[in-house]
Short mmCIF file of C-alpha atoms in Angstrom, two decimals:
data_model
loop_
_atom_site.label_atom_id
_atom_site.label_comp_id
_atom_site.label_asym_id
_atom_site.label_seq_id
_atom_site.Cartn_x
_atom_site.Cartn_y
_atom_site.Cartn_z
CA UNK A 94 0.00 0.00 0.00
CA UNK A 95 1.48 3.38 -1.00
CA UNK A 96 2.03 6.01 1.68
CA UNK A 97 -0.26 8.53 -0.06
CA UNK A 98 -3.17 6.16 -0.79
CA UNK A 99 -6.42 7.20 0.86
CA UNK A 100 -7.21 5.06 3.89
CA UNK A 101 -9.55 5.01 6.85
CA UNK A 102 -7.77 4.89 10.20
CA UNK A 103 -9.89 3.23 12.88
CA UNK A 104 -8.93 3.89 16.50
CA UNK A 105 -10.87 1.95 19.14
CA UNK A 106 -9.84 0.02 22.25
CA UNK A 107 -12.39 -2.75 21.58
CA UNK A 108 -11.10 -5.36 19.15
CA UNK A 109 -14.57 -6.47 18.06
CA UNK A 110 -15.49 -2.89 17.18
CA UNK A 111 -12.28 -2.48 15.17
CA UNK A 112 -12.97 -5.73 13.31
CA UNK A 113 -16.60 -4.86 12.55
CA UNK A 114 -15.81 -1.33 11.36
CA UNK A 115 -12.88 -2.57 9.32
CA UNK A 116 -15.01 -5.17 7.54
CA UNK A 117 -17.78 -2.64 6.90
CA UNK A 118 -15.49 0.02 5.41
CA UNK A 119 -13.52 -2.47 3.32
CA UNK A 120 -16.83 -3.56 1.80
CA UNK A 121 -16.94 -0.29 -0.17
CA UNK A 122 -13.38 -0.67 -1.45
CA UNK A 123 -11.51 1.56 0.98
CA UNK A 124 -8.25 0.53 2.62
CA UNK A 125 -8.27 0.38 6.42
CA UNK A 126 -5.70 0.49 9.19
CA UNK A 127 -6.66 -0.15 12.81
CA UNK A 128 -5.17 1.02 16.10
CA UNK A 129 -6.05 -0.10 19.62
CA UNK A 130 -5.38 3.30 21.19
CA UNK A 131 -4.72 6.93 20.34
CA UNK A 132 -1.05 6.88 21.29
CA UNK A 133 -0.37 3.97 18.94
CA UNK A 134 -1.86 6.01 16.11
CA UNK A 135 0.14 9.13 16.98
CA UNK A 136 3.41 7.21 17.03
CA UNK A 137 2.67 5.81 13.58
CA UNK A 138 1.16 8.96 12.07
CA UNK A 139 2.75 10.47 8.96
CA UNK A 140 1.75 13.88 7.49
CA UNK A 141 1.49 12.43 3.98
CA UNK A 142 -1.28 10.06 5.01
CA UNK A 143 -4.60 10.80 3.34
CA UNK A 144 -8.13 9.66 4.08
CA UNK A 145 -9.94 10.06 7.38
CA UNK A 146 -9.91 8.96 11.01
CA UNK A 147 -12.74 7.15 12.78
CA UNK A 148 -12.08 7.18 16.52
CA UNK A 149 -13.92 6.36 19.71
CA UNK A 150 -14.22 9.53 21.73
CA UNK A 151 -13.78 7.69 25.04
CA UNK A 152 -10.78 5.38 25.33
CA UNK A 153 -8.47 4.30 28.15
CA UNK A 154 -5.35 6.43 28.34
CA UNK A 155 -5.48 9.18 25.74
CA UNK A 156 -9.08 10.04 24.90
CA UNK A 157 -10.37 10.91 21.47
CA UNK A 158 -10.57 14.58 22.43
CA UNK A 159 -6.95 14.55 23.61
CA UNK A 160 -5.96 12.93 20.32
CA UNK A 161 -7.83 15.67 18.48
CA UNK A 162 -5.97 18.36 20.45
CA UNK A 163 -2.60 16.83 19.60
CA UNK A 164 -3.47 16.45 15.92
CA UNK A 165 -4.60 20.09 15.80
CA UNK A 166 -1.37 21.18 17.47
CA UNK A 167 0.56 19.26 14.81
CA UNK A 168 -1.38 20.96 12.03
CA UNK A 169 -2.85 17.63 10.91
CA UNK A 170 -5.96 18.36 8.83
CA UNK A 171 -7.18 14.83 8.17
CA UNK A 172 -10.97 14.70 8.71
CA UNK A 173 -11.95 13.13 12.04
CA UNK A 174 -15.18 11.29 12.74
CA UNK A 175 -15.91 10.41 16.35
CA UNK A 176 -18.07 7.53 17.48
CA UNK A 177 -19.40 7.11 21.01
CA UNK A 178 -21.87 5.12 23.03
CA UNK A 179 -22.29 7.82 25.65
CA UNK A 180 -21.33 11.29 24.47
CA UNK A 181 -22.78 14.15 26.51
CA UNK A 182 -23.70 17.44 24.87
CA UNK A 183 -20.66 19.43 26.11
CA UNK A 184 -18.31 16.75 24.78
CA UNK A 185 -20.05 16.66 21.42
CA UNK A 186 -20.02 20.44 21.11
CA UNK A 187 -16.34 20.59 22.02
CA UNK A 188 -15.45 17.93 19.46
CA UNK A 189 -17.23 19.78 16.65
CA UNK A 190 -15.85 23.17 17.68
CA UNK A 191 -12.34 21.73 17.59
CA UNK A 192 -12.87 20.59 14.02
CA UNK A 193 -14.33 17.08 14.11
CA UNK A 194 -16.36 16.35 11.00
CA UNK A 195 -19.08 14.60 13.01
CA UNK A 196 -19.86 12.59 16.13
CA UNK A 197 -21.98 9.48 15.64
CA UNK A 198 -23.74 8.07 18.68
CA UNK A 199 -24.11 4.31 18.93
CA UNK A 200 -26.09 2.60 17.67
CA UNK A 201 -25.80 4.20 14.24
CA UNK A 202 -26.67 2.66 10.89
CA UNK A 203 -23.92 1.19 8.74
CA UNK A 204 -24.99 3.39 5.84
CA UNK A 205 -24.76 6.56 7.88
CA UNK A 206 -21.16 5.78 8.84
CA UNK A 207 -20.26 4.83 5.27
CA UNK A 208 -21.75 8.07 3.96
CA UNK A 209 -19.73 10.10 6.47
CA UNK A 210 -16.53 8.18 5.72
CA UNK A 211 -16.89 8.55 1.95
CA UNK A 212 -17.59 12.26 2.33
CA UNK A 213 -14.57 12.69 4.62
CA UNK A 214 -12.19 10.83 2.29
CA UNK A 215 -13.41 12.83 -0.70
CA UNK A 216 -12.97 16.06 1.25
CA UNK A 217 -9.41 15.17 2.25
CA UNK A 218 -8.41 14.20 -1.29
CA UNK A 219 -9.83 17.45 -2.66
CA UNK A 220 -8.00 19.46 0.01
CA UNK A 221 -4.70 17.76 -0.75
CA UNK A 222 -5.19 18.28 -4.49
CA UNK A 223 -5.77 21.97 -3.87
CA UNK A 224 -2.60 22.17 -1.76
CA UNK A 225 -0.64 20.56 -4.59
CA UNK A 226 -2.06 23.02 -7.12
CA UNK A 227 -1.22 25.97 -4.88
CA UNK A 228 2.31 24.65 -4.52
CA UNK A 229 2.70 24.51 -8.29
CA UNK A 230 1.33 28.04 -8.61
CA UNK A 231 3.80 29.34 -6.04
CA UNK A 232 6.63 27.76 -8.02
CA UNK A 233 5.42 29.51 -11.17
CA UNK A 234 5.10 32.80 -9.31
CA UNK A 235 8.61 32.39 -7.86
CA UNK A 236 9.94 32.10 -11.42
CA UNK A 237 8.72 35.63 -12.24
CA UNK A 238 11.21 38.50 -12.10
CA UNK A 239 10.49 41.30 -9.59
CA UNK A 240 9.32 43.52 -12.46
CA UNK A 241 7.06 40.79 -13.84
CA UNK A 242 5.47 40.45 -10.41
CA UNK A 243 4.78 44.18 -10.35
CA UNK A 244 3.18 43.96 -13.77
CA UNK A 245 1.13 40.93 -12.75
CA UNK A 246 -0.17 42.75 -9.69
CA UNK A 247 -1.18 45.69 -11.88
CA UNK A 248 -2.82 43.46 -14.48
CA UNK A 249 -4.96 41.53 -11.99
CA UNK A 250 -5.95 44.86 -10.43
CA UNK A 251 -7.45 45.80 -13.80
CA UNK A 252 -4.99 48.56 -14.71
CA UNK A 253 -4.45 49.43 -18.35
CA UNK A 254 -0.97 48.96 -19.85
CA UNK A 255 -0.52 52.73 -20.22
CA UNK A 256 -1.35 53.31 -16.57
CA UNK A 257 1.01 50.54 -15.47
CA UNK A 258 3.75 51.93 -17.70
CA UNK A 259 3.36 55.36 -16.14
CA UNK A 260 3.35 54.02 -12.57
CA UNK A 261 6.41 51.81 -13.12
CA UNK A 262 8.23 54.36 -15.29
CA UNK A 263 8.36 51.98 -18.24
CA UNK A 264 7.36 52.14 -21.87
CA UNK A 265 4.01 50.66 -22.83
CA UNK A 266 5.83 48.18 -25.09
CA UNK A 267 7.98 46.99 -22.17
CA UNK A 268 4.88 46.49 -20.03
CA UNK A 269 3.30 44.48 -22.86
CA UNK A 270 6.40 42.25 -23.04
CA UNK A 271 6.39 41.72 -19.27
CA UNK A 272 2.68 40.94 -19.39
CA UNK A 273 3.24 38.33 -22.11
CA UNK A 274 6.00 36.74 -20.01
CA UNK A 275 3.71 36.66 -17.00
CA UNK A 276 0.96 34.93 -18.96
CA UNK A 277 3.43 32.33 -20.26
CA UNK A 278 5.19 31.62 -16.95
CA UNK A 279 1.92 31.45 -15.00
CA UNK A 280 0.45 29.23 -17.77
CA UNK A 281 -2.61 31.47 -18.00
CA UNK A 282 -4.57 31.30 -21.24
CA UNK A 283 -6.55 34.46 -20.60
CA UNK A 284 -6.74 37.49 -18.33
CA UNK A 285 -9.65 35.89 -16.48
CA UNK A 286 -7.55 32.81 -15.78
CA UNK A 287 -4.64 34.94 -14.56
CA UNK A 288 -6.99 36.73 -12.15
CA UNK A 289 -8.25 33.36 -10.91
CA UNK A 290 -4.68 32.14 -10.35
CA UNK A 291 -3.85 35.32 -8.47
CA UNK A 292 -6.88 34.76 -6.25
CA UNK A 293 -5.72 31.22 -5.52
CA UNK A 294 -2.34 32.67 -4.53
CA UNK A 295 -4.16 35.29 -2.45
CA UNK A 296 -2.04 37.82 -4.31
CA UNK A 297 -2.00 41.39 -3.16
CA UNK A 298 0.42 44.26 -3.62
CA UNK A 299 3.00 42.61 -1.39
CA UNK A 300 2.95 39.23 -3.14
CA UNK A 301 1.37 35.86 -2.31
CA UNK A 302 0.15 35.27 1.24
#
């Protein structure tokens, strides 16, 4: 199994629960890894893992909420679904406020869990794809010269070439050449696409955020 393949990570101290959930989730073609406690998962965790976590909120030792706190502190954004047989309202509210995708109270239907898991995996894959795209855009932006970046900022702000030329103390022809270079290096087929790329970079007058 590759390190970046989407998987569902089940964390529960009860072996029969782990086995049942594992069998259920594998039935829809998803890979599964199981852990008997939160610490075991944390020791094994790798940032490149993708998929989602299904964890009991109450476990001996490190609880599900404590696991969530540590994952948040690490900047781990993998979607987390809690399950519990006795979750009180304050615990449920805290879990959601801290970023859990959902908390399912036992007994829950198999289909409900599968729907949540599929949604979580899809969400994580989309998020990681967006991160990869942003990384590629930043590389393209880094390849621009300082002057090309100034021209790009002016272009996406809707300024005419003559205005940009005046503000940067350049000839209109030079601005046009810089603009053409920007379009090529950023791989933008149109002005609208360049604006969209700049928005993805969160570009402002000081550069990408």
